[in-house]
Short mmCIF file of C-alpha atoms in Angstrom, two decimals:
data_model
loop_
_atom_site.label_atom_id
_atom_site.label_comp_id
_atom_site.label_asym_id
_atom_site.label_seq_id
_atom_site.Cartn_x
_atom_site.Cartn_y
_atom_site.Cartn_z
CA MET A 1 2.41 21.52 13.13
CA ALA A 2 3.19 19.69 16.40
CA ASN A 3 1.86 16.31 15.26
CA LEU A 4 3.67 16.33 11.87
CA VAL A 5 7.34 15.60 12.56
CA GLU A 6 10.48 14.24 10.96
CA ALA A 7 12.80 11.58 12.37
CA THR A 8 16.40 11.26 11.20
CA THR A 9 17.67 8.54 13.57
CA ASN A 10 16.46 5.23 14.99
CA GLN A 11 16.30 6.82 18.45
CA GLN A 12 14.07 9.67 17.30
CA PHE A 13 11.80 7.12 15.65
CA GLU A 14 11.53 5.11 18.89
CA ASP A 15 11.00 8.28 20.94
CA PHE A 16 8.06 9.39 18.78
CA LEU A 17 6.42 5.96 19.15
CA ALA A 18 6.91 6.01 22.93
CA LYS A 19 5.53 9.55 23.26
CA ALA A 20 2.40 8.70 21.25
CA GLY A 21 1.49 5.87 23.62
CA LYS A 22 -1.78 4.22 22.60
CA CYS A 23 -2.61 6.97 20.11
CA LEU A 24 -2.05 6.27 16.43
CA THR A 25 1.36 6.99 14.87
CA VAL A 26 1.70 7.00 11.07
CA VAL A 27 5.28 6.59 9.79
CA HIS A 28 6.08 7.51 6.19
CA PHE A 29 9.20 5.75 4.91
CA GLN A 30 10.14 8.14 2.12
CA ALA A 31 12.96 9.18 -0.22
CA ALA A 32 13.80 12.75 -1.20
CA TRP A 33 14.31 11.72 -4.83
CA ALA A 34 10.82 10.22 -5.21
CA PRO A 35 8.18 12.79 -6.29
CA GLN A 36 5.32 10.54 -5.14
CA CYS A 37 6.68 10.82 -1.58
CA GLY A 38 6.37 14.61 -1.74
CA GLN A 39 2.78 14.26 -2.91
CA MET A 40 1.94 11.90 -0.05
CA ASN A 41 3.55 14.32 2.44
CA GLU A 42 1.01 16.90 1.30
CA VAL A 43 -1.75 14.39 2.02
CA MET A 44 -0.23 13.72 5.46
CA ALA A 45 -0.19 17.45 6.22
CA VAL A 46 -3.93 17.64 5.56
CA LEU A 47 -4.60 14.55 7.67
CA ALA A 48 -2.47 15.95 10.50
CA LYS A 49 -4.76 18.99 10.71
CA GLU A 50 -7.85 16.76 10.86
CA HIS A 51 -6.44 14.19 13.32
CA THR A 52 -4.70 16.23 15.99
CA HIS A 53 -4.23 13.24 18.33
CA THR A 54 -2.42 11.24 15.65
CA THR A 55 1.34 11.65 15.16
CA PHE A 56 2.62 11.69 11.56
CA VAL A 57 6.33 10.92 11.17
CA LYS A 58 8.41 11.41 8.01
CA LEU A 59 11.42 9.11 7.85
CA GLU A 60 14.08 8.88 5.12
CA ALA A 61 14.25 5.13 4.46
CA GLU A 62 17.90 5.21 3.38
CA THR A 63 19.10 7.00 6.53
CA VAL A 64 17.72 4.27 8.84
CA PRO A 65 18.65 1.01 7.05
CA GLU A 66 18.12 -1.05 10.23
CA MET A 67 14.51 0.07 10.49
CA SER A 68 13.92 -0.34 6.77
CA GLU A 69 15.21 -3.91 6.96
CA LYS A 70 13.31 -4.71 10.16
CA TYR A 71 9.99 -3.62 8.63
CA GLU A 72 10.75 -5.00 5.15
CA ILE A 73 10.61 -1.65 3.36
CA ALA A 74 11.10 -2.66 -0.28
CA SER A 75 9.89 0.53 -1.96
CA VAL A 76 8.82 4.09 -1.22
CA PRO A 77 6.46 5.46 -0.18
CA THR A 78 5.56 2.91 2.48
CA PHE A 79 3.40 3.75 5.50
CA LEU A 80 3.43 1.87 8.80
CA PHE A 81 0.77 2.38 11.47
CA PHE A 82 1.61 1.95 15.16
CA LYS A 83 -0.40 1.87 18.39
CA GLY A 84 1.17 1.31 21.79
CA GLY A 85 4.52 0.80 20.07
CA GLU A 86 3.17 -2.15 18.04
CA LYS A 87 2.69 -2.18 14.27
CA VAL A 88 -1.03 -2.60 13.51
CA ASP A 89 -1.21 -2.00 9.75
CA ARG A 90 0.75 -1.16 6.62
CA LEU A 91 0.26 0.56 3.27
CA ASP A 92 2.68 0.22 0.36
CA GLY A 93 2.56 2.81 -2.42
CA ALA A 94 1.17 6.30 -3.08
CA HIS A 95 -2.52 5.63 -2.45
CA ALA A 96 -3.99 8.79 -0.91
CA PRO A 97 -7.61 7.53 -0.55
CA GLU A 98 -6.43 4.31 1.11
CA LEU A 99 -4.13 6.23 3.48
CA THR A 100 -7.03 8.47 4.46
CA LYS A 101 -9.30 5.48 5.10
CA LYS A 102 -6.74 3.69 7.23
CA VAL A 103 -6.03 6.80 9.32
CA GLU A 104 -9.75 7.43 9.87
CA ARG A 105 -10.30 3.83 10.91
CA LEU A 106 -7.26 3.48 13.15
CA ALA A 107 -7.35 6.94 14.75
CA VAL A 108 -10.58 6.14 16.59
CA THR A 109 -9.71 5.95 20.28
CA GLY A 110 -12.67 3.82 21.40
CA SER A 111 -12.98 0.50 19.58
CA SER A 112 -13.58 -3.21 19.97
CA GLN A 113 -9.93 -3.42 21.12
CA GLU A 114 -10.39 -0.71 23.76
CA PRO A 115 -14.05 -0.38 24.87
CA ARG A 116 -14.60 2.73 26.98
CA CYS A 117 -17.51 1.73 29.21
CA GLY A 118 -18.56 -1.35 31.16
CA PHE A 119 -21.56 -2.21 28.96
CA SER A 120 -19.49 -1.96 25.78
CA ARG A 121 -16.74 -4.07 27.37
CA GLN A 122 -19.25 -6.80 28.25
CA ILE A 123 -20.86 -6.95 24.80
CA VAL A 124 -17.47 -7.06 23.06
CA GLY A 125 -16.45 -9.87 25.40
CA LEU A 126 -19.58 -11.87 24.55
CA LEU A 127 -19.10 -11.43 20.79
CA LYS A 128 -15.46 -12.50 20.99
CA GLU A 129 -16.30 -15.42 23.29
CA HIS A 130 -18.77 -16.73 20.71
CA ASN A 131 -16.39 -16.13 17.80
CA ILE A 132 -18.67 -13.57 16.15
CA GLN A 133 -17.21 -11.55 13.29
CA PHE A 134 -17.92 -7.84 13.87
CA SER A 135 -16.79 -4.27 13.36
CA SER A 136 -17.34 -1.34 15.70
CA PHE A 137 -18.09 2.38 15.59
CA ASP A 138 -17.07 4.71 18.43
CA ILE A 139 -20.10 6.89 19.16
CA LEU A 140 -17.90 9.14 21.32
CA SER A 141 -16.12 10.23 18.14
CA ASP A 142 -19.28 11.55 16.44
CA GLU A 143 -21.97 13.32 18.46
CA GLU A 144 -24.30 13.59 15.45
CA VAL A 145 -24.32 9.83 14.95
CA ARG A 146 -24.59 9.26 18.69
CA GLN A 147 -27.84 11.25 18.95
CA ALA A 148 -29.37 10.41 15.57
CA LEU A 149 -28.97 6.65 15.88
CA LYS A 150 -31.08 6.61 19.05
CA THR A 151 -33.93 8.15 17.07
CA TYR A 152 -33.33 6.04 13.96
CA SER A 153 -33.33 2.77 15.91
CA ASN A 154 -35.89 3.85 18.50
CA TRP A 155 -33.44 2.50 21.07
CA PRO A 156 -32.36 5.05 23.70
CA THR A 157 -29.13 3.52 25.00
CA TYR A 158 -25.75 2.14 23.93
CA PRO A 159 -24.23 -0.21 22.93
CA GLN A 160 -26.44 -1.19 19.97
CA LEU A 161 -25.74 -4.32 17.94
CA TYR A 162 -26.80 -4.66 14.29
CA ALA A 163 -26.65 -7.81 12.15
CA ASN A 164 -27.22 -7.62 8.38
CA GLY A 165 -28.48 -4.05 8.76
CA GLU A 166 -31.11 -4.91 11.38
CA LEU A 167 -31.04 -3.91 15.05
CA VAL A 168 -30.50 -6.88 17.33
CA GLY A 169 -30.56 -4.89 20.57
CA GLY A 170 -28.37 -3.91 23.49
CA LEU A 171 -26.38 -5.77 26.11
CA ASP A 172 -29.37 -7.47 27.78
CA ILE A 173 -30.67 -8.85 24.47
CA VAL A 174 -27.21 -10.10 23.50
CA LYS A 175 -26.85 -11.78 26.91
CA GLU A 176 -30.22 -13.56 26.42
CA LEU A 177 -29.23 -14.71 22.93
CA ALA A 178 -25.90 -16.00 24.23
CA GLU A 179 -27.55 -17.91 27.08
CA SER A 180 -30.15 -19.48 24.76
CA GLY A 181 -27.52 -20.46 22.18
CA GLU A 182 -29.11 -18.28 19.49
CA LEU A 183 -26.36 -15.67 19.21
CA GLU A 184 -24.35 -17.69 16.68
CA ASN A 185 -27.43 -18.02 14.45
CA THR A 186 -28.20 -14.30 14.70
CA CYS A 187 -24.71 -13.00 13.88
CA PRO A 188 -22.10 -14.08 11.33
CA LYS A 189 -19.34 -16.33 12.62
CA ALA A 190 -15.75 -15.11 12.29
CA VAL A 191 -13.60 -16.65 9.62
CA THR A 192 -10.37 -17.87 11.20
CA LEU A 193 -7.08 -16.77 9.70
CA GLU A 194 -6.15 -20.39 9.00
CA HIS A 195 -9.38 -20.93 7.05
CA ARG A 196 -8.80 -17.71 5.14
CA LEU A 197 -5.24 -18.70 4.25
CA LYS A 198 -6.35 -22.14 3.05
CA THR A 199 -9.04 -20.52 0.89
CA ILE A 200 -6.54 -18.15 -0.76
CA ILE A 201 -3.92 -20.88 -1.23
CA ASN A 202 -6.50 -23.02 -3.04
CA GLN A 203 -7.85 -20.24 -5.27
CA SER A 204 -5.75 -21.69 -8.08
CA PRO A 205 -3.89 -25.00 -8.59
CA VAL A 206 -0.67 -22.96 -8.74
CA MET A 207 -0.58 -19.99 -6.36
CA LEU A 208 2.32 -17.58 -5.89
CA PHE A 209 2.47 -15.27 -2.86
CA MET A 210 4.78 -12.38 -3.75
CA LYS A 211 5.46 -8.67 -3.41
CA GLY A 212 3.47 -7.21 -6.30
CA ASN A 213 1.55 -9.14 -8.94
CA LYS A 214 1.93 -10.75 -12.37
CA GLU A 215 2.09 -7.35 -14.04
CA ALA A 216 4.55 -5.67 -11.67
CA ALA A 217 6.85 -7.34 -9.13
CA LYS A 218 7.91 -5.07 -6.26
CA CYS A 219 11.15 -6.75 -5.19
CA GLY A 220 14.05 -8.51 -6.88
CA PHE A 221 13.21 -11.99 -5.54
CA SER A 222 9.61 -11.72 -6.73
CA ARG A 223 10.79 -10.45 -10.13
CA GLN A 224 13.15 -13.43 -10.57
CA THR A 225 10.40 -15.83 -9.50
CA LEU A 226 7.98 -14.36 -12.03
CA GLU A 227 10.53 -14.76 -14.81
CA ILE A 228 11.03 -18.43 -13.94
CA MET A 229 7.27 -19.06 -13.69
CA ASN A 230 6.49 -17.28 -16.97
CA ASP A 231 9.13 -19.36 -18.78
CA THR A 232 7.34 -22.60 -17.81
CA GLY A 233 4.14 -21.75 -19.67
CA VAL A 234 2.12 -23.14 -16.75
CA ASP A 235 -0.88 -21.04 -15.69
CA PHE A 236 -0.68 -19.57 -12.17
CA ASN A 237 -2.26 -16.88 -10.00
CA THR A 238 -0.58 -14.42 -7.65
CA PHE A 239 -1.41 -12.79 -4.32
CA ASP A 240 0.19 -9.46 -3.40
CA ILE A 241 1.23 -9.75 0.26
CA LEU A 242 1.93 -6.00 0.38
CA GLN A 243 -1.82 -5.37 0.20
CA ASP A 244 -2.75 -7.55 3.21
CA GLU A 245 -0.63 -7.43 6.37
CA GLU A 246 -2.66 -10.18 8.09
CA VAL A 247 -1.94 -12.63 5.27
CA ARG A 248 1.67 -11.47 5.00
CA GLN A 249 2.44 -12.29 8.64
CA GLY A 250 0.04 -15.21 9.09
CA LEU A 251 1.26 -17.19 6.08
CA LYS A 252 4.85 -17.21 7.38
CA THR A 253 3.61 -18.99 10.52
CA TYR A 254 1.14 -21.23 8.68
CA SER A 255 3.78 -22.44 6.20
CA ASN A 256 6.70 -22.33 8.64
CA TRP A 257 8.54 -20.48 5.86
CA PRO A 258 9.88 -17.07 6.94
CA THR A 259 10.38 -15.32 3.59
CA TYR A 260 8.67 -14.43 0.32
CA PRO A 261 7.90 -15.31 -2.40
CA GLN A 262 6.17 -18.62 -1.55
CA LEU A 263 4.83 -20.99 -4.21
CA TYR A 264 1.99 -23.48 -3.63
CA VAL A 265 0.79 -26.27 -5.92
CA LYS A 266 -2.59 -27.88 -5.19
CA GLY A 267 -2.50 -26.43 -1.67
CA ASP A 268 0.99 -27.67 -0.79
CA LEU A 269 4.03 -25.45 -0.27
CA ILE A 270 6.78 -25.98 -2.84
CA GLY A 271 9.12 -23.28 -1.52
CA GLY A 272 10.72 -19.98 -2.48
CA LEU A 273 13.04 -18.71 -5.18
CA ASP A 274 15.99 -21.01 -4.37
CA ILE A 275 13.78 -24.11 -4.55
CA LEU A 276 12.36 -22.98 -7.90
CA LYS A 277 15.88 -22.43 -9.25
CA GLU A 278 16.89 -25.95 -8.18
CA LEU A 279 13.79 -27.49 -9.76
CA LYS A 280 14.40 -25.56 -12.98
CA GLU A 281 18.04 -26.68 -13.16
CA SER A 282 17.07 -30.32 -12.57
CA GLY A 283 14.32 -30.17 -15.20
CA GLU A 284 11.60 -31.05 -12.67
CA LEU A 285 9.86 -27.68 -12.37
CA VAL A 286 7.15 -28.11 -14.99
CA SER A 287 6.12 -31.54 -13.71
CA VAL A 288 6.00 -30.20 -10.13
CA LEU A 289 3.83 -27.27 -11.20
CA LYS A 290 1.48 -29.64 -12.99
CA GLY A 291 1.26 -31.76 -9.85
CA GLU A 292 2.84 -34.76 -11.54
CA SER A 293 5.59 -35.24 -8.96
#
């Protein structure tokens, strides 16, 4: 299968990304000794038949240590998704349904990132300009939807904008709403990443951002941090950064702290594993976690 390939060197990996251009490339960081990787390769083979414009690359994580380190591959299987040579998403673990969903979503060639007609480009520009939170569906990818929606909505042209399940209209209607100042009231406003991060940080008085969760840490640093936290007897919540690439990257900038895990108390960053070790050794950790110092 031409779009299901294997890379054994860094150069091959880079070549496959370059050849794919703006089309989706799915890279499976795998290990021959892990049976779950073999199972996910079978899933990839099926997806490769369905998505002929998507390139699926199998890559032995241990043979390309530079790439594994660069993309923080802590366990296998791990899947990275690339477009135009840039990483756009990530999936850690053997989750076939989630892999399928991500491929179906990302493989669409026409989207809010790359509108394929002038009217669509204008409406996307207006929505972004007014900070409207929205998703998109490429009607060029599904002729049945393209024809049926015109009948369903009794609206003969595209684009069509819906808010809360109701048709708002096309480009002209959206322009009128924008000019009158009503667009923001009609459509939901986007939640900024900073606001989202603050909300998650304050979900609990003590919040630990880590690889994995309370039940199962997925890297040595997170495992050590959990052991220290559990020994304190102080209640805390965790957030698995492996499940949300936006949070994973955004929090490093927000906190100005480049690594994980990261511990927050009452919304303030305490630090990572080394800081926790120091606080434990000095006897200050429990009081810090309780917000007493």
